[in-house]
Short mmCIF file of C-alpha atoms in Angstrom, two decimals:
data_model
loop_
_atom_site.label_atom_id
_atom_site.label_comp_id
_atom_site.label_asym_id
_atom_site.label_seq_id
_atom_site.Cartn_x
_atom_site.Cartn_y
_atom_site.Cartn_z
CA MET A 1 -5.74 36.16 -26.90
CA ALA A 2 -4.67 33.41 -29.29
CA MET A 3 -3.64 29.99 -28.06
CA ILE A 4 -5.07 30.54 -24.58
CA ASP A 5 -4.62 26.83 -23.79
CA ALA A 6 -0.88 27.44 -23.74
CA PHE A 7 -1.24 30.35 -21.35
CA VAL A 8 -3.75 29.20 -18.72
CA ARG A 9 -1.98 27.76 -15.72
CA ILE A 10 -3.44 26.19 -12.60
CA ILE A 11 -2.04 27.27 -9.25
CA GLU A 12 -2.95 26.80 -5.62
CA LEU A 13 -2.55 29.72 -3.23
CA PRO A 14 -2.04 28.95 0.45
CA ALA A 15 -4.34 30.14 3.21
CA VAL A 16 -2.74 33.28 4.69
CA ARG A 17 -3.52 36.29 6.86
CA MET A 18 -4.25 39.34 4.72
CA VAL A 19 -5.26 42.93 5.18
CA ARG A 20 -7.80 44.58 2.86
CA SER A 21 -8.40 48.19 1.93
CA GLY A 22 -12.18 47.79 2.23
CA THR A 23 -13.86 51.03 1.25
CA SER A 24 -10.84 53.18 2.20
CA PRO A 25 -9.15 55.17 -0.55
CA LEU A 26 -6.71 52.90 -2.41
CA GLY A 27 -3.99 55.57 -2.13
CA GLU A 28 -4.11 55.36 1.68
CA PHE A 29 -3.82 51.58 1.57
CA ASP A 30 -0.97 51.80 -0.95
CA ALA A 31 0.93 54.21 1.31
CA TRP A 32 0.48 51.88 4.32
CA TRP A 33 1.57 48.62 2.70
CA SER A 34 4.36 50.27 0.68
CA SER A 35 5.95 51.37 3.96
CA ILE A 36 6.21 47.80 5.32
CA PRO A 37 9.74 46.39 5.19
CA VAL A 38 9.77 43.49 2.73
CA PRO A 39 10.85 40.21 4.34
CA PRO A 40 14.12 38.93 2.86
CA ARG A 41 12.43 35.78 1.51
CA SER A 42 8.77 35.22 0.76
CA ASN A 43 6.85 32.52 -1.07
CA LEU A 44 4.35 35.10 -2.29
CA CYS A 45 6.00 37.88 -4.20
CA PRO A 46 4.57 40.34 -5.00
CA ARG A 47 2.45 40.20 -1.86
CA ASP A 48 -0.56 42.16 -3.09
CA TRP A 49 -3.67 41.49 -5.19
CA MET A 50 -6.85 43.36 -6.07
CA TRP A 51 -10.41 42.10 -6.36
CA PHE A 52 -13.87 43.57 -6.64
CA ASN A 53 -15.78 42.76 -3.45
CA PRO A 54 -19.51 42.63 -4.26
CA LEU A 55 -20.44 42.83 -0.55
CA ASN A 56 -19.20 46.41 -0.23
CA ARG A 57 -19.28 47.13 -3.99
CA ALA A 58 -15.67 48.26 -3.96
CA LEU A 59 -12.37 47.42 -5.53
CA GLU A 60 -10.23 46.15 -2.66
CA TRP A 61 -6.49 45.99 -2.44
CA LEU A 62 -5.24 42.93 -0.52
CA TYR A 63 -1.87 42.51 1.14
CA VAL A 64 -0.34 39.36 2.67
CA LEU A 65 0.83 40.20 6.18
CA PRO A 66 4.45 39.29 6.89
CA GLU A 67 4.69 36.66 9.63
CA GLY A 68 4.56 38.28 13.08
CA PHE A 69 3.64 41.71 11.67
CA GLN A 70 1.03 43.40 13.88
CA ASP A 71 0.44 46.94 12.54
CA THR A 72 -2.45 46.79 10.08
CA GLY A 73 -2.65 50.56 9.74
CA GLY A 74 -6.28 50.40 10.88
CA PHE A 75 -7.23 48.25 7.88
CA GLU A 76 -9.24 45.04 8.30
CA GLU A 77 -7.28 41.83 8.78
CA PHE A 78 -8.85 38.60 7.48
CA ASP A 79 -8.13 34.96 6.77
CA PHE A 80 -7.67 34.45 3.04
CA PRO A 81 -8.74 30.82 2.41
CA GLY A 82 -6.36 30.14 -0.48
CA GLY A 83 -7.45 27.64 -3.09
CA LEU A 84 -7.21 26.73 -6.74
CA TYR A 85 -7.06 29.35 -9.49
CA ALA A 86 -6.80 29.37 -13.27
CA VAL A 87 -4.36 32.15 -14.16
CA ALA A 88 -3.45 33.98 -17.37
CA ALA A 89 -1.10 36.89 -18.06
CA CYS A 90 -2.09 40.06 -19.89
CA ARG A 91 -1.36 43.78 -20.06
CA ASP A 92 -2.42 45.77 -17.01
CA ASP A 93 -5.27 47.62 -18.69
CA GLU A 94 -9.02 47.18 -18.42
CA ALA A 95 -9.59 45.77 -21.91
CA SER A 96 -6.75 43.22 -21.73
CA MET A 97 -7.76 42.11 -18.24
CA ALA A 98 -11.39 41.61 -19.33
CA GLU A 99 -10.23 39.60 -22.36
CA ALA A 100 -7.97 37.41 -20.18
CA SER A 101 -10.87 36.78 -17.80
CA ARG A 102 -13.16 35.79 -20.73
CA ALA A 103 -10.44 33.57 -22.20
CA ILE A 104 -9.93 31.72 -18.91
CA ARG A 105 -13.68 31.12 -18.66
CA ALA A 106 -13.77 29.85 -22.27
CA TRP A 107 -10.92 27.49 -21.41
CA LEU A 108 -12.79 26.30 -18.30
CA ALA A 109 -15.97 25.73 -20.34
CA LYS A 110 -14.03 23.18 -22.43
CA SER A 111 -12.27 21.57 -19.45
CA SER A 112 -13.34 18.14 -18.28
CA VAL A 113 -11.29 18.50 -15.09
CA PHE A 114 -11.86 22.04 -13.75
CA GLU A 115 -14.81 24.42 -13.48
CA GLU A 116 -15.26 27.91 -12.13
CA ASP A 117 -15.88 27.95 -8.37
CA LEU A 118 -18.93 30.15 -7.92
CA THR A 119 -18.88 30.02 -4.09
CA THR A 120 -18.19 33.71 -3.50
CA THR A 121 -20.17 34.33 -0.33
CA GLY A 122 -19.68 33.48 3.31
CA PRO A 123 -16.65 33.70 5.59
CA GLY A 124 -14.25 32.05 3.14
CA ALA A 125 -15.41 34.05 0.14
CA ARG A 126 -12.96 34.46 -2.72
CA HIS A 127 -13.35 36.59 -5.82
CA GLU A 128 -11.60 36.89 -9.16
CA MET A 129 -8.31 38.69 -8.55
CA GLY A 130 -5.64 40.54 -10.45
CA ARG A 131 -2.11 41.57 -9.66
CA VAL A 132 0.68 43.43 -11.41
CA THR A 133 3.62 41.09 -11.90
CA THR A 134 6.20 43.26 -13.63
CA PRO A 135 9.19 44.62 -11.76
CA VAL A 136 9.88 48.31 -12.39
CA ASN A 137 12.79 47.67 -14.78
CA ALA A 138 10.66 45.33 -16.94
CA LYS A 139 7.85 47.91 -17.05
CA GLN A 140 10.33 50.52 -18.20
CA THR A 141 11.60 48.20 -20.94
CA LEU A 142 8.15 47.03 -22.11
CA GLY A 143 6.43 50.38 -21.71
CA TYR A 144 3.56 48.77 -19.78
CA HIS A 145 2.88 46.57 -16.78
CA GLN A 146 1.94 42.93 -17.12
CA ALA A 147 -0.75 41.51 -14.86
CA ASP A 148 -2.06 38.09 -13.91
CA ILE A 149 -5.79 37.40 -13.74
CA TYR A 150 -6.88 34.75 -11.20
CA VAL A 151 -10.25 33.00 -11.68
CA LEU A 152 -11.22 30.75 -8.78
CA ILE A 153 -11.79 27.15 -9.78
CA ARG A 154 -12.52 23.72 -8.39
CA LEU A 155 -11.96 20.18 -9.54
CA ILE A 156 -15.06 18.66 -11.11
CA PRO A 157 -16.07 15.75 -8.86
CA ASP A 158 -15.99 12.34 -10.57
CA ASP A 159 -19.75 11.91 -10.17
CA GLU A 160 -20.35 15.18 -12.09
CA LYS A 161 -18.12 14.40 -15.08
#
């Protein structure tokens, strides 16, 4: 991934209510959240991410609940804490996603402002995430999906610089 400096962006996701697939089959979760009517306007679009949750050793699909929506389809609802992320785009395939993750970490290793946030346990735990970003018509044109990889980060405190 050449010129990664040009492609790493820093974003902050808001704290939101989410539902997670947990250890349920991903197809069941996909069917549930795909049936939810999409709100006419949303600040988070698409509204889903995936991460590997080391606590249950499973790939989890996450979905941001629309405001006022109550039916979680029996899936666990939780408070996503939001936070800072370093993000890079790649193809939606295992090799490209792994390379994007490594490239973000290499970029962070050279940063004097940000570092990886390794606090991945406890009630506000966050994990590295991915999400497909391509609309269907772009996927058809490109022949593949694009994805974003999100690595959780924090500002390096002044006394640690």
